Amino acid sequence: MEDFEVRAEIRHVWHSAQKVRLVVDHVRGMDATRALGVLKAMPQVAAVAVHKVVSSAVANAEENFGLSRDDL
C-alpha cells in the first residue's frame, strides 16, 4: 500500500498551544477510530477542537483518497 499524507488544519483555536499539545500527545500514534473515541471522552475543552480536525482528516482521506477508516 502506498503511503499517503492526509492533512487537515484548523485555524483560530482559542486555546493555548500547551493545552492543545497535551491532548494531541495523548492520541498521537493511535488509529483514527480509537483516537476519535478517546477524544470524545476527554474532559479537556481543547479535545473538541482536536476531535474536529481529526474527524475532518478522516473524512478527507475517505473522500479524496478512497482510504478506509480502518486503515488510518
mmCIF file of C-alpha atoms in Angstrom:
data_model
loop_
_atom_site.group_PDB
_atom_site.id
_atom_site.type_symbol
_atom_site.label_atom_id
_atom_site.label_comp_id
_atom_site.label_asym_id
_atom_site.label_seq_id
_atom_site.Cartn_x
_atom_site.Cartn_y
_atom_site.Cartn_z
ATOM 1 C CA MET A 1 0.000 0.000 0.000
ATOM 2 C CA GLU A 2 1.281 3.446 -0.828
ATOM 3 C CA ASP A 3 1.955 5.941 1.927
ATOM 4 C CA PHE A 4 -0.411 8.879 1.815
ATOM 5 C CA GLU A 5 -0.144 12.058 3.788
ATOM 6 C CA VAL A 6 -3.619 13.249 4.566
ATOM 7 C CA ARG A 7 -3.685 16.647 6.187
ATOM 8 C CA ALA A 8 -6.255 18.849 7.811
ATOM 9 C CA GLU A 9 -5.728 22.036 9.703
ATOM 10 C CA ILE A 10 -7.790 24.236 11.926
ATOM 11 C CA ARG A 11 -7.409 27.941 12.399
ATOM 12 C CA HIS A 12 -8.384 30.361 15.104
ATOM 13 C CA VAL A 13 -8.354 27.919 18.001
ATOM 14 C CA TRP A 14 -8.731 29.975 21.159
ATOM 15 C CA HIS A 15 -6.840 27.569 23.407
ATOM 16 C CA SER A 16 -3.221 27.765 24.397
ATOM 17 C CA ALA A 17 -0.772 25.710 22.388
ATOM 18 C CA GLN A 18 0.292 23.872 25.517
ATOM 19 C CA LYS A 19 -3.252 22.726 26.294
ATOM 20 C CA VAL A 20 -3.844 21.549 22.735
ATOM 21 C CA ARG A 21 -0.449 19.827 22.652
ATOM 22 C CA LEU A 22 -1.337 17.828 25.789
ATOM 23 C CA VAL A 23 -4.452 16.497 24.079
ATOM 24 C CA VAL A 24 -2.655 15.763 20.795
ATOM 25 C CA ASP A 25 0.193 13.965 22.569
ATOM 26 C CA HIS A 26 -2.359 11.719 24.270
ATOM 27 C CA VAL A 27 -3.817 10.428 20.975
ATOM 28 C CA ARG A 28 -0.717 10.591 18.762
ATOM 29 C CA GLY A 29 0.059 7.203 17.221
ATOM 30 C CA MET A 30 -3.435 5.756 17.720
ATOM 31 C CA ASP A 31 -5.526 4.550 14.832
ATOM 32 C CA ALA A 32 -8.151 7.090 13.770
ATOM 33 C CA THR A 33 -11.228 5.304 15.106
ATOM 34 C CA ARG A 34 -9.734 4.816 18.552
ATOM 35 C CA ALA A 35 -8.388 8.384 18.652
ATOM 36 C CA LEU A 36 -11.821 9.801 17.864
ATOM 37 C CA GLY A 37 -13.369 7.723 20.637
ATOM 38 C CA VAL A 38 -10.756 8.829 23.155
ATOM 39 C CA LEU A 39 -11.130 12.477 22.146
ATOM 40 C CA LYS A 40 -14.893 12.299 22.572
ATOM 41 C CA ALA A 41 -14.452 11.056 26.149
ATOM 42 C CA MET A 42 -11.744 13.540 27.197
ATOM 43 C CA PRO A 43 -12.856 16.294 29.582
ATOM 44 C CA GLN A 44 -10.451 18.932 28.220
ATOM 45 C CA VAL A 45 -12.041 21.733 26.211
ATOM 46 C CA ALA A 46 -9.213 21.548 23.656
ATOM 47 C CA ALA A 47 -10.261 17.971 22.846
ATOM 48 C CA VAL A 48 -13.295 19.341 20.988
ATOM 49 C CA ALA A 49 -11.091 21.232 18.523
ATOM 50 C CA VAL A 50 -8.720 18.283 18.098
ATOM 51 C CA HIS A 51 -11.678 15.929 17.545
ATOM 52 C CA LYS A 52 -12.985 18.280 14.864
ATOM 53 C CA VAL A 53 -9.710 18.364 12.934
ATOM 54 C CA VAL A 54 -9.085 14.592 13.210
ATOM 55 C CA SER A 55 -12.634 13.940 12.032
ATOM 56 C CA SER A 56 -12.043 16.267 9.083
ATOM 57 C CA ALA A 57 -8.793 14.495 8.202
ATOM 58 C CA VAL A 58 -10.557 11.115 8.254
ATOM 59 C CA ALA A 59 -13.317 12.444 6.006
ATOM 60 C CA ASN A 60 -10.715 13.891 3.613
ATOM 61 C CA ALA A 61 -8.898 10.564 3.449
ATOM 62 C CA GLU A 62 -12.087 8.653 2.731
ATOM 63 C CA GLU A 63 -13.447 11.081 0.149
ATOM 64 C CA ASN A 64 -10.342 12.277 -1.670
ATOM 65 C CA PHE A 65 -8.066 9.240 -1.496
ATOM 66 C CA GLY A 66 -10.557 6.387 -1.180
ATOM 67 C CA LEU A 67 -8.928 5.093 2.004
ATOM 68 C CA SER A 68 -10.807 3.026 4.541
ATOM 69 C CA ARG A 69 -11.330 4.390 8.050
ATOM 70 C CA ASP A 70 -9.883 1.148 9.418
ATOM 71 C CA ASP A 71 -6.577 1.740 7.608
ATOM 72 C CA LEU A 72 -5.961 5.133 9.168
#
